């Protein structure tokens, strides 16, 4: 039995996940450093299992994978995998939900603090010889708007409570606030979240509904001076519109862990503004999260190839 690994971080922070595969007699090959879409399309039909990162796995390639039994997503978001095609072809797809929710929530809060106190901008100044006082904003007791109220957003809310923040959450698929949050989280419309929040943090999957959700019109609905944080997926925030509102001072700033084209092209206007912070899709990359996600992927591959039902089956 053979598994192809195209996730760069799989098994990189410990040996536990690799031991699971080894123990199940599964031979592992990495296609990471020399990954190209063409090489992947050529190689994957020879494998029984795939541990995949963020690259696309389109239907036309899947159709040539007669041996493939399982696609294990090394993470939560599934927008790079054609799920309809996998279902039609009888290939099991699993992901690892919630496991990275603490790591991503930490990063979202780190971005919030960074933006409101101008940490990156001030540090950039110091490194360039400018010792200048930067007067920021407190996070304490401000209003936080959460777009999506799933695993990551809930962990952001838990952290926001420590800052005595009021939390407004927009999630059309949630009708009731779980008891744990009832004291400090209120369900609101997206318009209300935008109009009332000092910080808006986005935690939705990329779907037809959420693509370009934050276009110029939506950004203009936000409070002047507010901060926007997107650690979910590129394509949800329109980058040109974001650049404009941050340049004009309509927004106080923005932080993106995800962008439409990754890596972000060197000529992106986003890189020219000190109030826009971009991190290279590092949300899930804490030691603890990467290890836990890797172990679950390895266990799922071993289970499926051993004839058992894996955890977190999506199709
Ligand atoms: P989740 O499934 O627990 O939560 C997503 C929430 O979004 C759900 O409650 C759902 O009802 C809600 N939702 C769906 N469509 C919506 C819409 N149109 N408007 C408002 N809410 C909507 O997922 P999660 O674990 O919280 O992750 C959220 C997203 O974060 C993932 O889809 C993924 O794209 C992204 N993510 C990024 C990183 C990173 O490294 N930056 C890591 C993990 C996940």
mmCIF file of C-alpha atoms and ligand atoms in Angstrom:
data_model
loop_
_atom_site.group_PDB
_atom_site.id
_atom_site.type_symbol
_atom_site.label_atom_id
_atom_site.label_comp_id
_atom_site.label_asym_id
_atom_site.label_seq_id
_atom_site.Cartn_x
_atom_site.Cartn_y
_atom_site.Cartn_z
ATOM 1 C CA UNK A 1 0.000 0.000 0.000
ATOM 2 C CA UNK A 2 1.327 3.438 -0.920
ATOM 3 C CA UNK A 3 0.489 6.964 0.200
ATOM 4 C CA UNK A 4 1.530 10.131 -1.609
ATOM 5 C CA UNK A 5 2.054 13.171 0.610
ATOM 6 C CA UNK A 6 1.786 16.607 -0.981
ATOM 7 C CA UNK A 7 1.246 18.505 2.269
ATOM 8 C CA UNK A 8 4.469 20.304 3.115
ATOM 9 C CA UNK A 9 3.927 20.203 6.875
ATOM 10 C CA UNK A 10 2.711 16.594 7.236
ATOM 11 C CA UNK A 11 4.861 14.813 9.816
ATOM 12 C CA UNK A 12 7.332 17.696 10.052
ATOM 13 C CA UNK A 13 7.135 18.360 13.799
ATOM 14 C CA UNK A 14 7.384 14.883 15.251
ATOM 15 C CA UNK A 15 7.630 11.251 14.293
ATOM 16 C CA UNK A 16 4.249 10.103 15.611
ATOM 17 C CA UNK A 17 2.373 10.395 12.299
ATOM 18 C CA UNK A 18 5.164 8.669 10.371
ATOM 19 C CA UNK A 19 5.141 5.824 12.904
ATOM 20 C CA UNK A 20 1.402 5.320 12.349
ATOM 21 C CA UNK A 21 1.972 4.822 8.604
ATOM 22 C CA UNK A 22 4.994 2.627 9.174
ATOM 23 C CA UNK A 23 3.126 0.512 11.722
ATOM 24 C CA UNK A 24 0.370 -0.091 9.165
ATOM 25 C CA UNK A 25 2.913 -1.137 6.528
ATOM 26 C CA UNK A 26 2.163 1.854 4.324
ATOM 27 C CA UNK A 27 4.959 3.197 2.159
ATOM 28 C CA UNK A 28 5.138 6.972 1.998
ATOM 29 C CA UNK A 29 6.414 9.195 -0.814
ATOM 30 C CA UNK A 30 6.606 12.968 -0.560
ATOM 31 C CA UNK A 31 5.936 15.223 -3.539
ATOM 32 C CA UNK A 32 6.583 18.600 -1.984
ATOM 33 C CA UNK A 33 9.731 20.496 -2.939
ATOM 34 C CA UNK A 34 9.521 19.576 -6.608
ATOM 35 C CA UNK A 35 5.708 19.691 -6.713
ATOM 36 C CA UNK A 36 4.079 20.810 -9.948
ATOM 37 C CA UNK A 37 0.485 20.229 -11.052
ATOM 38 C CA UNK A 38 1.794 18.203 -13.991
ATOM 39 C CA UNK A 39 3.979 15.983 -11.797
ATOM 40 C CA UNK A 40 1.083 15.433 -9.404
ATOM 41 C CA UNK A 41 -1.292 14.462 -12.240
ATOM 42 C CA UNK A 42 1.323 12.015 -13.525
ATOM 43 C CA UNK A 43 2.135 10.469 -10.126
ATOM 44 C CA UNK A 44 -1.101 10.202 -8.175
ATOM 45 C CA UNK A 45 -2.706 7.371 -10.253
ATOM 46 C CA UNK A 46 -0.042 4.997 -8.817
ATOM 47 C CA UNK A 47 -1.154 5.569 -5.207
ATOM 48 C CA UNK A 48 -3.772 4.109 -2.854
ATOM 49 C CA UNK A 49 -3.970 7.192 -0.643
ATOM 50 C CA UNK A 50 -3.174 10.896 -0.703
ATOM 51 C CA UNK A 51 -2.417 13.300 2.137
ATOM 52 C CA UNK A 52 -3.072 16.652 0.507
ATOM 53 C CA UNK A 53 -2.311 20.248 1.420
ATOM 54 C CA UNK A 54 -3.673 23.300 -0.368
ATOM 55 C CA UNK A 55 -3.125 22.530 -4.057
ATOM 56 C CA UNK A 56 -5.995 21.731 -6.387
ATOM 57 C CA UNK A 57 -7.161 18.182 -7.068
ATOM 58 C CA UNK A 58 -9.459 18.593 -10.063
ATOM 59 C CA UNK A 59 -11.987 16.049 -11.396
ATOM 60 C CA UNK A 60 -10.066 15.293 -14.611
ATOM 61 C CA UNK A 61 -7.058 14.108 -12.597
ATOM 62 C CA UNK A 62 -9.185 12.181 -10.089
ATOM 63 C CA UNK A 63 -10.865 10.300 -12.921
ATOM 64 C CA UNK A 64 -7.536 8.667 -13.784
ATOM 65 C CA UNK A 65 -6.934 7.421 -10.221
ATOM 66 C CA UNK A 66 -8.314 3.903 -10.302
ATOM 67 C CA UNK A 67 -6.403 2.821 -7.141
ATOM 68 C CA UNK A 68 -7.063 5.838 -4.981
ATOM 69 C CA UNK A 69 -9.159 5.000 -1.905
ATOM 70 C CA UNK A 70 -8.758 8.052 0.287
ATOM 71 C CA UNK A 71 -7.884 11.738 0.083
ATOM 72 C CA UNK A 72 -6.949 12.919 3.571
ATOM 73 C CA UNK A 73 -6.922 16.726 3.786
ATOM 74 C CA UNK A 74 -4.148 17.945 6.062
ATOM 75 C CA UNK A 75 -6.369 20.674 7.508
ATOM 76 C CA UNK A 76 -10.009 21.716 7.550
ATOM 77 C CA UNK A 77 -10.793 23.685 4.368
ATOM 78 C CA UNK A 78 -11.854 21.511 1.417
ATOM 79 C CA UNK A 79 -12.223 24.081 -1.346
ATOM 80 C CA UNK A 80 -9.229 22.695 -3.294
ATOM 81 C CA UNK A 81 -10.783 19.242 -3.722
ATOM 82 C CA UNK A 82 -13.575 18.447 -6.183
ATOM 83 C CA UNK A 83 -15.857 16.699 -3.667
ATOM 84 C CA UNK A 84 -18.576 15.928 -6.225
ATOM 85 C CA UNK A 85 -16.051 14.065 -8.382
ATOM 86 C CA UNK A 86 -14.646 12.186 -5.376
ATOM 87 C CA UNK A 87 -18.146 11.090 -4.379
ATOM 88 C CA UNK A 88 -18.990 9.986 -7.903
ATOM 89 C CA UNK A 89 -15.739 8.007 -8.118
ATOM 90 C CA UNK A 90 -16.178 6.412 -4.683
ATOM 91 C CA UNK A 91 -13.057 8.017 -3.196
ATOM 92 C CA UNK A 92 -13.346 8.769 0.520
ATOM 93 C CA UNK A 93 -12.442 12.333 1.513
ATOM 94 C CA UNK A 94 -11.598 13.204 5.106
ATOM 95 C CA UNK A 95 -10.512 16.432 6.748
ATOM 96 C CA UNK A 96 -9.388 17.367 10.237
ATOM 97 C CA UNK A 97 -11.847 19.883 11.607
ATOM 98 C CA UNK A 98 -11.443 21.801 14.873
ATOM 99 C CA UNK A 99 -7.924 20.486 15.567
ATOM 100 C CA UNK A 100 -6.300 23.698 14.359
ATOM 101 C CA UNK A 101 -8.991 25.945 15.811
ATOM 102 C CA UNK A 102 -6.836 27.113 18.716
ATOM 103 C CA UNK A 103 -3.865 27.903 16.498
ATOM 104 C CA UNK A 104 -5.929 29.898 13.972
ATOM 105 C CA UNK A 105 -7.789 31.720 16.749
ATOM 106 C CA UNK A 106 -4.467 32.677 18.358
ATOM 107 C CA UNK A 107 -3.286 34.131 15.046
ATOM 108 C CA UNK A 108 -6.535 36.078 14.514
ATOM 109 C CA UNK A 109 -6.163 37.641 17.982
ATOM 110 C CA UNK A 110 -2.453 38.282 17.361
ATOM 111 C CA UNK A 111 -3.436 40.159 14.188
ATOM 112 C CA UNK A 112 -6.066 42.149 16.089
ATOM 113 C CA UNK A 113 -3.562 43.267 18.733
ATOM 114 C CA UNK A 114 -0.909 43.926 16.122
ATOM 115 C CA UNK A 115 -3.240 46.142 14.096
ATOM 116 C CA UNK A 116 -4.716 48.162 16.930
ATOM 117 C CA UNK A 117 -1.303 48.847 18.524
ATOM 118 C CA UNK A 118 0.555 49.169 15.228
ATOM 119 C CA UNK A 119 3.186 46.633 16.305
ATOM 120 C CA UNK A 120 4.398 45.699 12.804
ATOM 121 C CA UNK A 121 4.237 49.268 11.513
ATOM 122 C CA UNK A 122 6.135 50.687 14.505
ATOM 123 C CA UNK A 123 8.737 47.925 14.419
ATOM 124 C CA UNK A 124 9.222 48.502 10.701
ATOM 125 C CA UNK A 125 9.906 52.150 11.495
ATOM 126 C CA UNK A 126 12.493 51.313 14.167
ATOM 127 C CA UNK A 127 14.314 48.959 11.808
ATOM 128 C CA UNK A 128 14.458 51.794 9.300
ATOM 129 C CA UNK A 129 15.844 54.278 11.812
ATOM 130 C CA UNK A 130 12.534 55.943 12.723
ATOM 131 C CA UNK A 131 11.970 56.102 16.518
ATOM 132 C CA UNK A 132 8.464 57.546 16.500
ATOM 133 C CA UNK A 133 5.641 57.241 19.004
ATOM 134 C CA UNK A 134 2.688 55.398 17.564
ATOM 135 C CA UNK A 135 -0.615 55.988 19.326
ATOM 136 C CA UNK A 136 -2.778 52.929 18.881
ATOM 137 C CA UNK A 137 -6.141 51.763 20.172
ATOM 138 C CA UNK A 138 -7.087 49.527 23.096
ATOM 139 C CA UNK A 139 -8.667 46.200 22.319
ATOM 140 C CA UNK A 140 -10.239 46.204 25.779
ATOM 141 C CA UNK A 141 -14.063 46.488 25.793
ATOM 142 C CA UNK A 142 -14.352 47.007 22.029
ATOM 143 C CA UNK A 143 -16.897 45.289 19.780
ATOM 144 C CA UNK A 144 -15.720 42.286 17.802
ATOM 145 C CA UNK A 145 -17.717 41.083 14.804
ATOM 146 C CA UNK A 146 -17.294 37.447 13.841
ATOM 147 C CA UNK A 147 -18.301 36.392 10.349
ATOM 148 C CA UNK A 148 -19.072 32.689 10.664
ATOM 149 C CA UNK A 149 -19.469 31.166 14.111
ATOM 150 C CA UNK A 150 -17.850 27.766 13.749
ATOM 151 C CA UNK A 151 -14.926 26.186 15.579
ATOM 152 C CA UNK A 152 -12.336 28.905 14.979
ATOM 153 C CA UNK A 153 -14.706 31.831 15.531
ATOM 154 C CA UNK A 154 -15.854 30.316 18.829
ATOM 155 C CA UNK A 155 -12.244 30.119 19.988
ATOM 156 C CA UNK A 156 -11.721 33.752 18.981
ATOM 157 C CA UNK A 157 -14.829 34.657 21.019
ATOM 158 C CA UNK A 158 -13.424 32.779 24.051
ATOM 159 C CA UNK A 159 -10.204 34.793 23.796
ATOM 160 C CA UNK A 160 -12.104 38.071 23.241
ATOM 161 C CA UNK A 161 -13.887 37.532 26.517
ATOM 162 C CA UNK A 162 -10.551 37.995 28.288
ATOM 163 C CA UNK A 163 -10.470 41.504 26.765
ATOM 164 C CA UNK A 164 -14.057 42.204 27.946
ATOM 165 C CA UNK A 165 -15.102 42.546 24.317
ATOM 166 C CA UNK A 166 -18.688 42.515 23.172
ATOM 167 C CA UNK A 167 -19.058 39.949 20.397
ATOM 168 C CA UNK A 168 -21.504 40.045 17.477
ATOM 169 C CA UNK A 169 -21.638 36.900 15.357
ATOM 170 C CA UNK A 170 -23.099 36.475 11.884
ATOM 171 C CA UNK A 171 -23.741 32.906 10.792
ATOM 172 C CA UNK A 172 -26.943 32.116 8.889
ATOM 173 C CA UNK A 173 -26.562 28.427 9.739
ATOM 174 C CA UNK A 174 -26.691 29.034 13.480
ATOM 175 C CA UNK A 175 -30.013 29.965 15.011
ATOM 176 C CA UNK A 176 -29.104 29.913 18.668
ATOM 177 C CA UNK A 177 -26.013 30.956 20.618
ATOM 178 C CA UNK A 178 -24.677 27.973 22.603
ATOM 179 C CA UNK A 179 -25.113 28.421 26.357
ATOM 180 C CA UNK A 180 -21.393 28.982 26.975
ATOM 181 C CA UNK A 181 -21.516 32.206 24.925
ATOM 182 C CA UNK A 182 -24.862 33.610 25.941
ATOM 183 C CA UNK A 183 -23.442 36.273 28.271
ATOM 184 C CA UNK A 184 -21.286 37.987 25.706
ATOM 185 C CA UNK A 185 -22.098 36.867 22.145
ATOM 186 C CA UNK A 186 -25.137 38.111 20.226
ATOM 187 C CA UNK A 187 -26.261 36.834 16.842
ATOM 188 C CA UNK A 188 -26.481 39.675 14.328
ATOM 189 C CA UNK A 189 -26.973 40.290 10.617
ATOM 190 C CA UNK A 190 -23.908 40.851 8.450
ATOM 191 C CA UNK A 191 -24.934 44.485 7.997
ATOM 192 C CA UNK A 192 -25.101 44.951 11.761
ATOM 193 C CA UNK A 193 -21.752 43.223 12.304
ATOM 194 C CA UNK A 194 -20.140 45.574 9.785
ATOM 195 C CA UNK A 195 -21.824 48.720 11.084
ATOM 196 C CA UNK A 196 -21.123 48.155 14.783
ATOM 197 C CA UNK A 197 -17.797 46.331 15.060
ATOM 198 C CA UNK A 198 -14.396 47.825 15.811
ATOM 199 C CA UNK A 199 -12.800 44.561 14.651
ATOM 200 C CA UNK A 200 -14.302 42.195 12.075
ATOM 201 C CA UNK A 201 -12.734 38.749 11.920
ATOM 202 C CA UNK A 202 -13.703 36.417 9.081
ATOM 203 C CA UNK A 203 -14.078 32.661 9.705
ATOM 204 C CA UNK A 204 -16.187 31.234 6.881
ATOM 205 C CA UNK A 205 -15.377 28.654 4.219
ATOM 206 C CA UNK A 206 -14.864 29.863 0.646
ATOM 207 C CA UNK A 207 -18.122 29.079 -1.176
ATOM 208 C CA UNK A 208 -20.195 30.689 -3.938
ATOM 209 C CA UNK A 209 -21.985 32.574 -1.143
ATOM 210 C CA UNK A 210 -18.852 33.895 0.545
ATOM 211 C CA UNK A 211 -16.704 34.675 -2.517
ATOM 212 C CA UNK A 212 -16.133 38.447 -2.613
ATOM 213 C CA UNK A 213 -18.334 38.823 0.473
ATOM 214 C CA UNK A 214 -16.186 41.825 1.467
ATOM 215 C CA UNK A 215 -16.396 43.911 -1.681
ATOM 216 C CA UNK A 216 -16.165 47.703 -1.772
ATOM 217 C CA UNK A 217 -19.855 48.084 -0.857
ATOM 218 C CA UNK A 218 -19.503 45.853 2.204
ATOM 219 C CA UNK A 219 -16.224 47.466 3.275
ATOM 220 C CA UNK A 220 -17.876 50.883 3.068
ATOM 221 C CA UNK A 221 -20.509 49.649 5.515
ATOM 222 C CA UNK A 222 -17.835 49.133 8.179
ATOM 223 C CA UNK A 223 -17.116 51.640 10.925
ATOM 224 C CA UNK A 224 -14.534 54.237 9.981
ATOM 225 C CA UNK A 225 -11.219 53.221 11.522
ATOM 226 C CA UNK A 226 -12.290 49.598 12.083
ATOM 227 C CA UNK A 227 -9.919 46.679 11.484
ATOM 228 C CA UNK A 228 -10.574 43.678 9.223
ATOM 229 C CA UNK A 229 -8.874 40.338 9.831
ATOM 230 C CA UNK A 230 -9.148 37.436 7.394
ATOM 231 C CA UNK A 231 -7.616 34.110 8.403
ATOM 232 C CA UNK A 232 -10.135 32.029 6.438
ATOM 233 C CA UNK A 233 -9.573 31.977 2.671
ATOM 234 C CA UNK A 234 -8.409 34.321 -0.063
ATOM 235 C CA UNK A 235 -11.230 35.354 -2.402
ATOM 236 C CA UNK A 236 -13.592 36.281 0.448
ATOM 237 C CA UNK A 237 -12.151 39.803 0.727
ATOM 238 C CA UNK A 238 -11.722 41.720 -2.544
ATOM 239 C CA UNK A 239 -8.095 42.775 -2.425
ATOM 240 C CA UNK A 240 -8.244 45.875 -4.642
ATOM 241 C CA UNK A 241 -11.208 47.228 -2.643
ATOM 242 C CA UNK A 242 -9.394 46.466 0.627
ATOM 243 C CA UNK A 243 -6.309 48.297 -0.593
ATOM 244 C CA UNK A 244 -8.448 51.351 -1.421
ATOM 245 C CA UNK A 245 -10.284 51.525 1.926
ATOM 246 C CA UNK A 246 -7.047 51.079 3.878
ATOM 247 C CA UNK A 247 -5.259 53.703 1.791
ATOM 248 C CA UNK A 248 -8.107 56.198 2.139
ATOM 249 C CA UNK A 249 -8.231 55.663 5.911
ATOM 250 C CA UNK A 250 -11.790 54.351 5.798
ATOM 251 C CA UNK A 251 -10.476 51.286 7.598
ATOM 252 C CA UNK A 252 -7.812 51.569 10.297
ATOM 253 C CA UNK A 253 -6.082 48.573 8.784
ATOM 254 C CA UNK A 254 -6.368 44.961 7.773
ATOM 255 C CA UNK A 255 -4.574 41.683 8.312
ATOM 256 C CA UNK A 256 -4.672 38.816 5.860
ATOM 257 C CA UNK A 257 -3.306 35.351 6.497
ATOM 258 C CA UNK A 258 -4.829 34.226 3.212
ATOM 259 C CA UNK A 259 -4.854 35.924 -0.167
ATOM 260 C CA UNK A 260 -6.342 35.192 -3.543
ATOM 261 C CA UNK A 261 -3.040 34.155 -5.119
ATOM 262 C CA UNK A 262 -0.587 32.452 -2.756
ATOM 263 C CA UNK A 263 2.265 33.303 -2.566
ATOM 264 C CA UNK A 264 1.155 36.939 -2.816
ATOM 265 C CA UNK A 265 2.668 38.423 -6.016
ATOM 266 C CA UNK A 266 5.567 40.765 -5.239
ATOM 267 C CA UNK A 267 3.860 43.621 -7.109
ATOM 268 C CA UNK A 268 0.640 43.404 -5.056
ATOM 269 C CA UNK A 269 -0.467 46.869 -3.898
ATOM 270 C CA UNK A 270 -1.277 45.305 -0.511
ATOM 271 C CA UNK A 271 2.458 45.263 0.209
ATOM 272 C CA UNK A 272 2.764 49.016 -0.180
ATOM 273 C CA UNK A 273 0.665 50.031 2.852
ATOM 274 C CA UNK A 274 1.920 49.928 6.442
ATOM 275 C CA UNK A 275 -1.625 49.364 7.795
ATOM 276 C CA UNK A 276 -2.051 46.114 5.852
ATOM 277 C CA UNK A 277 -0.331 43.112 7.383
ATOM 278 C CA UNK A 278 0.042 39.906 5.391
ATOM 279 C CA UNK A 279 1.189 36.575 6.818
ATOM 280 C CA UNK A 280 1.911 33.570 4.571
ATOM 281 C CA UNK A 281 -1.065 31.313 5.453
ATOM 282 C CA UNK A 282 0.376 30.330 8.834
ATOM 283 C CA UNK A 283 -2.901 30.093 10.746
ATOM 284 C CA UNK A 284 -2.731 26.395 11.506
ATOM 285 C CA UNK A 285 1.017 26.207 11.915
ATOM 286 C CA UNK A 286 1.590 25.810 15.602
ATOM 287 C CA UNK A 287 3.623 22.796 16.669
ATOM 288 C CA UNK A 288 0.675 21.356 18.571
ATOM 289 C CA UNK A 289 -1.816 21.799 15.728
ATOM 290 C CA UNK A 290 0.441 20.459 12.966
ATOM 291 C CA UNK A 291 1.294 17.361 14.976
ATOM 292 C CA UNK A 292 -2.332 16.619 15.843
ATOM 293 C CA UNK A 293 -3.519 17.132 12.251
ATOM 294 C CA UNK A 294 -0.713 14.911 10.894
ATOM 295 C CA UNK A 295 -1.516 12.094 13.315
ATOM 296 C CA UNK A 296 -5.230 12.170 12.409
ATOM 297 C CA UNK A 297 -4.409 12.094 8.664
ATOM 298 C CA UNK A 298 -2.054 9.145 9.119
ATOM 299 C CA UNK A 299 -4.604 7.282 11.244
ATOM 300 C CA UNK A 300 -7.326 7.919 8.657
ATOM 301 C CA UNK A 301 -5.162 6.610 5.823
ATOM 302 C CA UNK A 302 -4.216 3.529 7.881
ATOM 303 C CA UNK A 303 -7.859 2.913 8.791
ATOM 304 C CA UNK A 304 -9.167 3.239 5.247
ATOM 305 C CA UNK A 305 -6.456 1.050 3.705
ATOM 306 C CA UNK A 306 -6.997 -1.444 6.538
ATOM 307 C CA UNK A 307 -10.699 -1.719 5.704
ATOM 308 C CA UNK A 308 -11.973 0.374 8.632
ATOM 309 C CA UNK A 309 -13.992 3.591 8.600
ATOM 310 C CA UNK A 310 -11.795 6.662 9.106
ATOM 311 C CA UNK A 311 -12.768 9.689 11.229
ATOM 312 C CA UNK A 312 -14.191 12.912 9.788
ATOM 313 C CA UNK A 313 -15.462 11.454 6.519
ATOM 314 C CA UNK A 314 -16.756 14.274 4.319
ATOM 315 C CA UNK A 315 -17.767 12.180 1.273
HETATM 316 P P1 LIG B 1 -16.274 25.594 10.693
HETATM 317 O O1 LIG B 1 -16.887 24.736 9.644
HETATM 318 O O2 LIG B 1 -16.241 25.100 12.103
HETATM 319 O O3 LIG B 1 -17.028 27.011 10.715
HETATM 320 C C1 LIG B 1 -17.400 27.695 9.572
HETATM 321 C C2 LIG B 1 -18.682 28.445 9.899
HETATM 322 O O4 LIG B 1 -19.014 29.282 8.788
HETATM 323 C C3 LIG B 1 -19.880 27.492 10.133
HETATM 324 O O5 LIG B 1 -20.474 27.734 11.393
HETATM 325 C C4 LIG B 1 -20.835 27.854 8.992
HETATM 326 O O6 LIG B 1 -22.207 27.788 9.387
HETATM 327 C C5 LIG B 1 -20.413 29.284 8.689
HETATM 328 N N1 LIG B 1 -20.811 29.728 7.358
HETATM 329 C C6 LIG B 1 -20.859 29.013 6.207
HETATM 330 N N2 LIG B 1 -21.280 29.811 5.198
HETATM 331 C C7 LIG B 1 -21.483 31.039 5.739
HETATM 332 C C8 LIG B 1 -21.913 32.283 5.210
HETATM 333 N N3 LIG B 1 -22.231 32.420 3.928
HETATM 334 N N4 LIG B 1 -22.000 33.336 6.051
HETATM 335 C C9 LIG B 1 -21.676 33.227 7.371
HETATM 336 N N5 LIG B 1 -21.290 32.058 7.936
HETATM 337 C C10 LIG B 1 -21.176 30.990 7.117
HETATM 338 O O7 LIG B 1 -14.825 25.963 10.175
HETATM 339 P P2 LIG B 1 -13.595 26.523 11.012
HETATM 340 O O8 LIG B 1 -12.772 25.396 11.496
HETATM 341 O O9 LIG B 1 -14.091 27.539 11.968
HETATM 342 O O10 LIG B 1 -12.761 27.212 9.839
HETATM 343 C C11 LIG B 1 -13.254 28.349 9.137
HETATM 344 C C12 LIG B 1 -12.444 28.534 7.884
HETATM 345 O O11 LIG B 1 -11.117 28.908 8.244
HETATM 346 C C13 LIG B 1 -12.261 27.248 7.059
HETATM 347 O O12 LIG B 1 -13.318 27.071 6.134
HETATM 348 C C14 LIG B 1 -10.951 27.449 6.360
HETATM 349 O O13 LIG B 1 -11.187 27.975 5.066
HETATM 350 C C15 LIG B 1 -10.239 28.491 7.200
HETATM 351 N N6 LIG B 1 -9.000 27.966 7.823
HETATM 352 C C16 LIG B 1 -7.854 28.670 7.653
HETATM 353 C C17 LIG B 1 -6.667 28.222 8.228
HETATM 354 C C18 LIG B 1 -5.378 28.986 8.089
HETATM 355 O O14 LIG B 1 -4.322 28.388 8.148
HETATM 356 N N7 LIG B 1 -5.419 30.296 7.936
HETATM 357 C C19 LIG B 1 -6.648 27.034 8.955
HETATM 358 C C20 LIG B 1 -7.849 26.362 9.140
HETATM 359 C C21 LIG B 1 -9.016 26.824 8.558
#
